[in-house]
Coordinates of C-alpha atoms and ligand atoms in Angstrom, one line a residue:
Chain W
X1 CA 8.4 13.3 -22.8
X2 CA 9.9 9.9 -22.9
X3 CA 8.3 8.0 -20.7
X4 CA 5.4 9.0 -18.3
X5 CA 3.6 6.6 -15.6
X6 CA 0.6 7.7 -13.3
X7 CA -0.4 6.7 -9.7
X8 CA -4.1 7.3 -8.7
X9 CA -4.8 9.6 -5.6
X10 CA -8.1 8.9 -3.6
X11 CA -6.4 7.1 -0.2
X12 CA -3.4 7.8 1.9
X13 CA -2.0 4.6 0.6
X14 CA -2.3 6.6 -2.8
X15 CA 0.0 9.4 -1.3
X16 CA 2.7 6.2 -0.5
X17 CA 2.6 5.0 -3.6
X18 CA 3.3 7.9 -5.9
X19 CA 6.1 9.2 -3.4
X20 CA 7.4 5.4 -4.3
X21 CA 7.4 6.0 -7.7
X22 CA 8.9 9.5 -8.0
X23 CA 11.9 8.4 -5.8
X24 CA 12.6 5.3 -8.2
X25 CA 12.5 7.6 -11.0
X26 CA 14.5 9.9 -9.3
X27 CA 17.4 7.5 -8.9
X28 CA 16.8 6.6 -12.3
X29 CA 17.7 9.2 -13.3
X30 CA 20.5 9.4 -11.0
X31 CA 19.2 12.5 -8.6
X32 CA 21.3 13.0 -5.5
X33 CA 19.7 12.2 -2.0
X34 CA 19.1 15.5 -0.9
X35 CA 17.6 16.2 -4.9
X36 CA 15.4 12.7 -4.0
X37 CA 14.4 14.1 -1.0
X38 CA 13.3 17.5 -2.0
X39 CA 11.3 15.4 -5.3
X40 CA 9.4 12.8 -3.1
X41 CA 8.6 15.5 -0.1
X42 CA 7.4 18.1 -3.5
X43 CA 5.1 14.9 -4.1
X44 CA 4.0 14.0 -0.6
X45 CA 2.9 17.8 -0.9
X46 CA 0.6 17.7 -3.9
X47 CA -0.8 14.4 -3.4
X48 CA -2.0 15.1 -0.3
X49 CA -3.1 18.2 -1.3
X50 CA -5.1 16.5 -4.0
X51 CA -6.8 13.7 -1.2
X52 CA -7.5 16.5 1.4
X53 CA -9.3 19.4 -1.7
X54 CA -10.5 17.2 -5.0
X55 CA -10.7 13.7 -3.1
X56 CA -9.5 12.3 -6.2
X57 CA -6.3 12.6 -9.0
X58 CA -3.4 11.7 -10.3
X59 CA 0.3 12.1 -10.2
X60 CA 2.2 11.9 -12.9
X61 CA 6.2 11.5 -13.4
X62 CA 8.4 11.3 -16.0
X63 CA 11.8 12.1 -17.3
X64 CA 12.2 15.7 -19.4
X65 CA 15.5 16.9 -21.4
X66 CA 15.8 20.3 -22.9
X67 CA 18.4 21.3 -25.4
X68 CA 20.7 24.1 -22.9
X69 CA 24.3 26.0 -23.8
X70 CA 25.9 23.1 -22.0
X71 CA 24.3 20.3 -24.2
X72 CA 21.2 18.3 -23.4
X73 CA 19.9 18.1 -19.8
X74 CA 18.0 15.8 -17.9
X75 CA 15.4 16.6 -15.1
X76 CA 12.4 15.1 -13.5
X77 CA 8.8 16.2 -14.1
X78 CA 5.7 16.0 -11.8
X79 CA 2.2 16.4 -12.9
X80 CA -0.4 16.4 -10.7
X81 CA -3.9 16.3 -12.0
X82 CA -7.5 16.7 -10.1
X83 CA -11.0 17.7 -11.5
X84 CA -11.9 18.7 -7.8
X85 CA -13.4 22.2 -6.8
X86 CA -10.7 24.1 -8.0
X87 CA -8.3 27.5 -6.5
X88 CA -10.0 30.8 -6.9
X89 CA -7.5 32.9 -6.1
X90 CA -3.9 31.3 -6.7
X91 CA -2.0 34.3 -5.7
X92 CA -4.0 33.9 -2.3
X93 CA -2.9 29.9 -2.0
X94 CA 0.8 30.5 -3.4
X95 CA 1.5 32.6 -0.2
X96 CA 3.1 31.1 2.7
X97 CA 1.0 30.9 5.7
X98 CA -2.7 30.2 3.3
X99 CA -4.9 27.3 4.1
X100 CA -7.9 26.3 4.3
X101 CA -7.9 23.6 6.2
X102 CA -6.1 24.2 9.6
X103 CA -2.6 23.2 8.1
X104 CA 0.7 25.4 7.8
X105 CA -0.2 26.4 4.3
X106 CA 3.4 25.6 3.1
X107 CA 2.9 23.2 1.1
X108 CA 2.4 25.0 -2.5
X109 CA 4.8 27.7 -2.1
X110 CA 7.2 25.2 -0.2
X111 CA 6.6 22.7 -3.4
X112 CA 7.6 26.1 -5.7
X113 CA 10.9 26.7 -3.9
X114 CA 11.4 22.4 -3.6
X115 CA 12.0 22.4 -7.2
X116 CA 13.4 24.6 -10.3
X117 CA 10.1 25.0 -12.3
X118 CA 6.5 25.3 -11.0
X119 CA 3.6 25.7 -12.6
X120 CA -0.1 25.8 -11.8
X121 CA -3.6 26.4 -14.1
X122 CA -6.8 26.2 -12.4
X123 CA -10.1 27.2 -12.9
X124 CA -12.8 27.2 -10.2
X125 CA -15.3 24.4 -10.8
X126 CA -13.6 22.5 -12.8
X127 CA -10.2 21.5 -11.6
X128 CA -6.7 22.3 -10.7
X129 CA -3.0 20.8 -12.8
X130 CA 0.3 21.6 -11.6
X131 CA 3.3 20.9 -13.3
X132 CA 6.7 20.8 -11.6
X133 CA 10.0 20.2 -12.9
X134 CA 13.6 19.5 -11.1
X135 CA 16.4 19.8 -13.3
X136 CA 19.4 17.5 -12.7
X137 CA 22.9 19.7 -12.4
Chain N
X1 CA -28.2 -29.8 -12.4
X2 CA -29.8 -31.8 -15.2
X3 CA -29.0 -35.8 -13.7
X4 CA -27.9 -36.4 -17.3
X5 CA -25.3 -34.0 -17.0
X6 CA -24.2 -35.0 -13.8
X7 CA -24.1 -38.7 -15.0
X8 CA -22.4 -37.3 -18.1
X9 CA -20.0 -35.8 -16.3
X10 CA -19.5 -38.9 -13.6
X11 CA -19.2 -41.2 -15.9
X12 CA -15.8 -39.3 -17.6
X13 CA -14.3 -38.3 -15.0
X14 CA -11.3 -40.3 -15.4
X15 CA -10.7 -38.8 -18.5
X16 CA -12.1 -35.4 -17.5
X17 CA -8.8 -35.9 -15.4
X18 CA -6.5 -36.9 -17.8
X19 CA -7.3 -33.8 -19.8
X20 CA -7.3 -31.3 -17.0
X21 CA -3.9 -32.4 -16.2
X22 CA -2.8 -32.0 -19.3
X23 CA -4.5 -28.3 -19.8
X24 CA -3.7 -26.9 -16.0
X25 CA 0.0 -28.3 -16.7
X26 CA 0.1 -25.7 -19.7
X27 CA -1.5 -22.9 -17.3
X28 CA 0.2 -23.3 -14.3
X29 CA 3.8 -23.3 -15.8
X30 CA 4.4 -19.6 -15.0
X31 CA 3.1 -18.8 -12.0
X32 CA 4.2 -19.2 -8.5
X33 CA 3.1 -23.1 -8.8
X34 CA 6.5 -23.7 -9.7
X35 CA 7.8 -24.0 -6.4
X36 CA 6.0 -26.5 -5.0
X37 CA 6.9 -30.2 -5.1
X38 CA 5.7 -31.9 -8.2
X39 CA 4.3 -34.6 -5.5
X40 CA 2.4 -32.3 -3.9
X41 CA 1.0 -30.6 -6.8
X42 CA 0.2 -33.8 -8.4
X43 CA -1.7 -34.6 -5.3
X44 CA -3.6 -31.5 -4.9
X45 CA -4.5 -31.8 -8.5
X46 CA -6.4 -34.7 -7.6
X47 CA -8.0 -33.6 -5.1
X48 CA -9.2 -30.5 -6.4
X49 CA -11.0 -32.2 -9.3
X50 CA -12.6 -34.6 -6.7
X51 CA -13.6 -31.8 -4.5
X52 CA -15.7 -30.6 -7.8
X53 CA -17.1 -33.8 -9.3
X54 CA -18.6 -34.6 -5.7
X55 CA -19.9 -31.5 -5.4
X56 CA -22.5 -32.6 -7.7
X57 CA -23.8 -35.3 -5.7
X58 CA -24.3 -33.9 -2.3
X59 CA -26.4 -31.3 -1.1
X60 CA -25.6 -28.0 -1.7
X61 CA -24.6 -26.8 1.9
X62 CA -22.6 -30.2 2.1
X63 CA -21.0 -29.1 -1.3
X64 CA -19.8 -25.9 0.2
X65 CA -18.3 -27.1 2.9
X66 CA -16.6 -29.9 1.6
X67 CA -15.4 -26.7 -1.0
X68 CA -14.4 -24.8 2.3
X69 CA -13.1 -26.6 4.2
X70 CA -10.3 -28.2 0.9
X71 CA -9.9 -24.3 -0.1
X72 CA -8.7 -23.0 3.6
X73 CA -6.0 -25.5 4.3
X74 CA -4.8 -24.5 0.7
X75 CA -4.9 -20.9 1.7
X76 CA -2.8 -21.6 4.8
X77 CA -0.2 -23.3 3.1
X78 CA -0.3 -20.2 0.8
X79 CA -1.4 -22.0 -2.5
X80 CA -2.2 -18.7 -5.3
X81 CA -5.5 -18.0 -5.9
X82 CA -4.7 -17.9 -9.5
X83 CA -4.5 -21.9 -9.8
X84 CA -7.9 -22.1 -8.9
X85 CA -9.4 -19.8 -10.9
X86 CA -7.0 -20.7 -13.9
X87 CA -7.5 -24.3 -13.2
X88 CA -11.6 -24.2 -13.3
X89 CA -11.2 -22.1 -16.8
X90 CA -9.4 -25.5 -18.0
X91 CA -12.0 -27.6 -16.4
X92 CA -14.3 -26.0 -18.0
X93 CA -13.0 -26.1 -21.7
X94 CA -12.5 -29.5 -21.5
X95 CA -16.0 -30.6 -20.3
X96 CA -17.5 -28.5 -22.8
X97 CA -15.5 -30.1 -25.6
X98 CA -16.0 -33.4 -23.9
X99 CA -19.8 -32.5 -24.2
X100 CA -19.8 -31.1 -27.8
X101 CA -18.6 -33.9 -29.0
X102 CA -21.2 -36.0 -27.1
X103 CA -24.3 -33.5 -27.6
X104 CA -26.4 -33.0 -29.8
X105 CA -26.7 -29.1 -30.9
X106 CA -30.0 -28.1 -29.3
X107 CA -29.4 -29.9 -26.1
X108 CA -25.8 -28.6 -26.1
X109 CA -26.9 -24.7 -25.6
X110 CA -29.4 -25.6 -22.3
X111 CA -26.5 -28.2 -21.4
X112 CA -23.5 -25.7 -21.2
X113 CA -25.5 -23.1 -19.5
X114 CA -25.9 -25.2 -16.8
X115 CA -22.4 -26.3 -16.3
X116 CA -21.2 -22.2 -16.9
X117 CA -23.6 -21.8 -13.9
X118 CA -21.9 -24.6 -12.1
X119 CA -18.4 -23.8 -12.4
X120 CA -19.2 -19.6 -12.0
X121 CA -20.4 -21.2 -8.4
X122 CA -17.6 -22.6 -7.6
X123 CA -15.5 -19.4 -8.5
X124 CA -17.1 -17.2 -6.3
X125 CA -17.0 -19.6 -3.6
X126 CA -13.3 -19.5 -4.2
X127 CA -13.1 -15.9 -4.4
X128 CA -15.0 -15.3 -1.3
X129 CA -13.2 -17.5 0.5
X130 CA -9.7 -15.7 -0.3
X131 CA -10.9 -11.9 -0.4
X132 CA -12.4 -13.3 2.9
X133 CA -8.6 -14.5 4.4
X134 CA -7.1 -11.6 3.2
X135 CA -9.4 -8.9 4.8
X136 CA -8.3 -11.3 7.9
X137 CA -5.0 -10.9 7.3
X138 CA -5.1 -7.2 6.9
X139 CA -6.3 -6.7 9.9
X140 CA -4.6 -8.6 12.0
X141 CA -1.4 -6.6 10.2
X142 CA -3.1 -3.2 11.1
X143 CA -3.8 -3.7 14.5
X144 CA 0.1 -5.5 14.6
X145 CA 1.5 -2.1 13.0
X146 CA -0.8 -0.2 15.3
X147 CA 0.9 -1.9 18.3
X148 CA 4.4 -1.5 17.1
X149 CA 3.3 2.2 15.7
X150 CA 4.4 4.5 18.5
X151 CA 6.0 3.1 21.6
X152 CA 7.5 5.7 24.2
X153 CA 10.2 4.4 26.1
X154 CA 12.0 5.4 28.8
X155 CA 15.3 5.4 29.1
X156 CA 16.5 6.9 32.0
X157 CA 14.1 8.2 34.8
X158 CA 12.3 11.3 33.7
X159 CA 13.9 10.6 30.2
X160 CA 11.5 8.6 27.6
X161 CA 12.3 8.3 23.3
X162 CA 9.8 7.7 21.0
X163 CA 11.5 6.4 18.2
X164 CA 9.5 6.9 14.8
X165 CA 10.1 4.6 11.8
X166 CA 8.4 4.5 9.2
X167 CA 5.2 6.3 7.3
X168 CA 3.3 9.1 9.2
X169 CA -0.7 8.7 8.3
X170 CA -3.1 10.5 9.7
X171 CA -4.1 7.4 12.0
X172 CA -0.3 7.0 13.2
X173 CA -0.5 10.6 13.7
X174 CA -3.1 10.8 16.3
X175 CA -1.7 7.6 18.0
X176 CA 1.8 9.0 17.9
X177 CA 0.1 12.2 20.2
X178 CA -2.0 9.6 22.5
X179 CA 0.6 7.4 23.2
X180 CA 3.3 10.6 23.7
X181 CA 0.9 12.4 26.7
X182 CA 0.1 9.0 28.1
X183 CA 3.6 7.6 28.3
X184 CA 4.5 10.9 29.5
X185 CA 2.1 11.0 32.2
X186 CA 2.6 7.4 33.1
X187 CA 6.7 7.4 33.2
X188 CA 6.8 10.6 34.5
X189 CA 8.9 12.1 32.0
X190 CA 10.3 15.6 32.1
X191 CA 11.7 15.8 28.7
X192 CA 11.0 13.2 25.8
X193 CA 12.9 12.9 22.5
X194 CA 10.8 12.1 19.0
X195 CA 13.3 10.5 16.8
X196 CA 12.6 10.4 13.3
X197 CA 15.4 8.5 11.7
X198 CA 13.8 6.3 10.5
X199 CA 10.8 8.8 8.6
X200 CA 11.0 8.5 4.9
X201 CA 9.6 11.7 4.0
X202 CA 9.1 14.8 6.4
X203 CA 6.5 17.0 4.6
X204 CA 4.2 19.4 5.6
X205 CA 1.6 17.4 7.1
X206 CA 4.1 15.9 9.2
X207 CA 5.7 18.8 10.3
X208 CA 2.4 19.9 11.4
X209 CA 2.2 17.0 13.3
X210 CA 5.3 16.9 15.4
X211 CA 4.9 20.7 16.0
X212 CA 1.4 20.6 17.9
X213 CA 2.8 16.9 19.5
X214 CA 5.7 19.7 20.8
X215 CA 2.9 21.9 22.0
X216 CA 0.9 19.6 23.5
X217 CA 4.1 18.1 25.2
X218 CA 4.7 21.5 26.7
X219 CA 1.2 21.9 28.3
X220 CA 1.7 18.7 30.4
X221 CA 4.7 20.2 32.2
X222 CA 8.0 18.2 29.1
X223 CA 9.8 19.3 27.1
X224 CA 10.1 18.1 23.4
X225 CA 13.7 17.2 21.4
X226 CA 13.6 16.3 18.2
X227 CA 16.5 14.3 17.3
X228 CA 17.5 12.1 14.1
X229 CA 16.8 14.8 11.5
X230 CA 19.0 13.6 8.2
X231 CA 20.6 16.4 6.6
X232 CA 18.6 15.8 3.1
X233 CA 15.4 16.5 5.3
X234 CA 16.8 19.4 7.3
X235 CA 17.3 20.8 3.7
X236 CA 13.8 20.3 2.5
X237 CA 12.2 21.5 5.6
X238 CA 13.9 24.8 5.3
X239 CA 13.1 24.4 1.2
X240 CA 9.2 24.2 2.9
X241 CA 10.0 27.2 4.9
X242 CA 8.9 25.5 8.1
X243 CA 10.3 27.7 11.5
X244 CA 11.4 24.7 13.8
X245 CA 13.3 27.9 15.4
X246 CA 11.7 27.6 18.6
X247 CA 12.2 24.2 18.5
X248 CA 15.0 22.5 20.3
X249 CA 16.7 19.9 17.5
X250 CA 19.7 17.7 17.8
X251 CA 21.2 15.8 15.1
X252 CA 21.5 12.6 17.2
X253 CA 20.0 10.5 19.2
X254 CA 22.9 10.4 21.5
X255 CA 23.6 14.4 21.7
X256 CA 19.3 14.2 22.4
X257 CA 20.1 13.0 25.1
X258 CA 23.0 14.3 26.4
X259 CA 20.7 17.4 26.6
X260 CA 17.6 15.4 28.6
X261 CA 20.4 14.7 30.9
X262 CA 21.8 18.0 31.3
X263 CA 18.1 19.3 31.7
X264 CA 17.1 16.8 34.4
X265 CA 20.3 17.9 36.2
X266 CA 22.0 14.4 35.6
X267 CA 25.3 13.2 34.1
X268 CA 27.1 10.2 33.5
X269 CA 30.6 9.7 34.7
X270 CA 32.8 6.7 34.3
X271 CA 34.3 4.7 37.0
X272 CA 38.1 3.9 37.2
Ligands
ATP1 N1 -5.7 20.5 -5.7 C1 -6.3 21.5 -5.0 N2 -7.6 21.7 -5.3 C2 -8.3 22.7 -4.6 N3 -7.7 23.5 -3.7 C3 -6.4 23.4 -3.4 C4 -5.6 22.3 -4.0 N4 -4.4 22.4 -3.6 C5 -4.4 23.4 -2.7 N5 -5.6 24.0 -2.6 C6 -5.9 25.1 -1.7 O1 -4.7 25.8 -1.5 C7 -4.5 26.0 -0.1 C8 -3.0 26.1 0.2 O2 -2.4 24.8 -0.1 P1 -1.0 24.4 0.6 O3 -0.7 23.0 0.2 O4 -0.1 25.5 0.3 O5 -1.4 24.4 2.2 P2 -2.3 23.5 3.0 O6 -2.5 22.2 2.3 O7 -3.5 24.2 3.5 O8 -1.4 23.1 4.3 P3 0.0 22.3 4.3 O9 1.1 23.2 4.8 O10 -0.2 21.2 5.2 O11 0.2 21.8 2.9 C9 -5.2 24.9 0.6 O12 -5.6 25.2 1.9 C10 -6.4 24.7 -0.3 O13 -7.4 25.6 0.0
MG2 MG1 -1.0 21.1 1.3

């Protein structure tokens, strides 16, 4: 990866700020609005996810490329990272409808169908990374 | 303080000055310092460094305030903390080469202890004093936001819009529901449209959100429209899979209310 910068997550105002910085890297790259859109809310999702389950993490953006048929292309990748309590069952939490917390549990799957690659490793105890990637077209 | 130190130091400070002008020239060059008038600055320079020396020879609660009292007018004129704190590092280095100079080597170690002490006093005064404003300031911002947060106005009778702009927190959140039952009961509104134009991002959270306002809304006897929803967030709301079906939603402010009209059995009609 090229170039990578991190916003800490432990406030709301943490939330703010990494939505901030994916959308400037977004246009950087030169993402559409509705593309921006769909990056910053993917953010908004995991952040918060990250303040409301591990209290504290990081997000992570930068710009990928991948040799394809059609030449190099170009896309936008989000890491978020937390050594909070964990997902037991991540077939459970990648439903639509599953929380734990009173919300509308769409945040996860809704973050999976937000962008073109999503991925997720946790282990119980120990922490939860989730890598996302939206490809520019 | 030792009273030969403080005589030391009283007895150059006219060329304790010279050289601090000279170093805090050097230190202030890049930072926002540049855009005040050279008279000014000169001026303040002054002062500064007799603010310091006399702290020396007055009591120590007189020293403070004299401190205080200098450091809060600066604040309000918006002078950077930086050129204090950059400015007493100068001060420093030049009274300690002033004193090595002048001392001899095992008075010099008791010597500049005292002085570090001095001058780390003085800094955390400083700091104190602007972490101090600044909490101030965020406050009074907060409870400013706070009152600009929400507000549900009414437009026509029975008719109110709550126009939101801006970040949803949690906080705005639950003001955003208070201030929606209360306006609703107090205006008497039958149908009330949330506008959120001006909402940077509409995830889940606040989704959630405007859906139980909606609810809630419903259970005092008004109706709900959504209006303003940009057509890169309609996208990403259907992306989240979020059912605003039973919703009503109009893409405008102006077709919102159109529809309050039509449902509180009103219309407007032009005259000839
Ligand atoms: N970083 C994390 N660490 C631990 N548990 C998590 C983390 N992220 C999500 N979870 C779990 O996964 C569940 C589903 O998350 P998801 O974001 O899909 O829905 P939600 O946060 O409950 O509601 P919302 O629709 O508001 O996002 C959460 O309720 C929580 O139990
Ligand atoms: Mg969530």
């Amino acid at each position: 990866m090229s170039s990578q910068s991190c916003v800490e997550v432990h406030t709301e105002w943490g939330i703010v700020s990494a939505r901030q910085a994916g959308r400037n890297k977004a246009k950087e790259i030169g993402f559409g609005n509705v593309d921006q859109a769909r990056i910053t809310t993917a953010i908004s999702e995991l952040a918060r996810n990250i303040y409301l389950y591990a209290e504290k993490g990081e997000i992570c953006i930068g710009e990928v490329s991948e040799m394809g048929g059609a030449g190099v292309k170009k896309g936008l990748q989000i890491t978020a990272k937390d050594v909070g309590p964990g997902i037991d069952n991540i077939r459970e939490v990648m439903a639509d409808g599953f929380t734990t917390s009173g919300g509308l549990g769409a945040g996860l799957p809704g973050v999976k169908r937000l962008m073109d690659h999503f991925d997720i490793e946790s282990t119980s105890g120990e922490g939860t990374t989730i890598t996302a990637i939206k490809w520019l077209r | 303080m030792e009273p030969s130190i403080i005589d030391f130091i009283y007895k150059r400070k006219q060329l304790l000055v010279e050289k601090w002008l000279e170093e805090v020239e050097s230190v202030t060059q890049d930072s926002a310092i540049t855009r005040i008038p050279e008279d000014i600055y000169s001026e303040t320079n002054r002062e500064f460094i007799d603010v310091i020396v006399n702290t020396l020879h007055v009591s120590p609660e007189e020293a403070k305030e004299r401190l205080r009292s200098f450091v809060e007018r600066l604040i309000h004129i918006g002078w950077p903390l930086s050129y204090f704190t950059r400015g007493l590092q100068a001060f420093r280095r030049v009274i300690l080469e002033e004193m090595k100079e002048n001392t001899q080597a095992e008075q010099a170690f008791s010597t500049f202890g005292e002085v570090e002490n001095w001058i780390d006093g003085i800094v955390n005064q400083l700091v104190d004093e602007y972490t101090g404003s600044w909490e101030n300031t965020l406050n009074l911002q907060k409870l400013a936001l706070k009152e600009l947060s929400a507000p549900l106005i009414p437009v026509f009778s029975h008719i109110s819009v709550m126009p939101l702009i801006g970040t949803i927190d949690t906080e705005r959140a639950k003001l955003i529901m208070e201030n929606l039952l209360e306006g609703i009961i107090e205006h008497r509104s039958q149908v009330v449209l949330i506008d959120i134009t001006g909402v940077p991002v509409v995830d889940t959270m606040v989704a959630h959100h405007i859906i139980q306002a909606a609810e809630a809304v419903r259970l005092v006897g008004a109706e709900c429209i959504l209006v303003g929803i940009r057509p890169e967030i309609a996208q990403t709301i259907v992306n989240l899979g979020i059912d605003l079906g039973k919703f009503p939603t109009k893409s405008t402010l102006r077709k919102g209310i159109e529809s309050g009209l039509e449902v509180t059995n009103k219309k407007i009609v032009e005259i000839e």
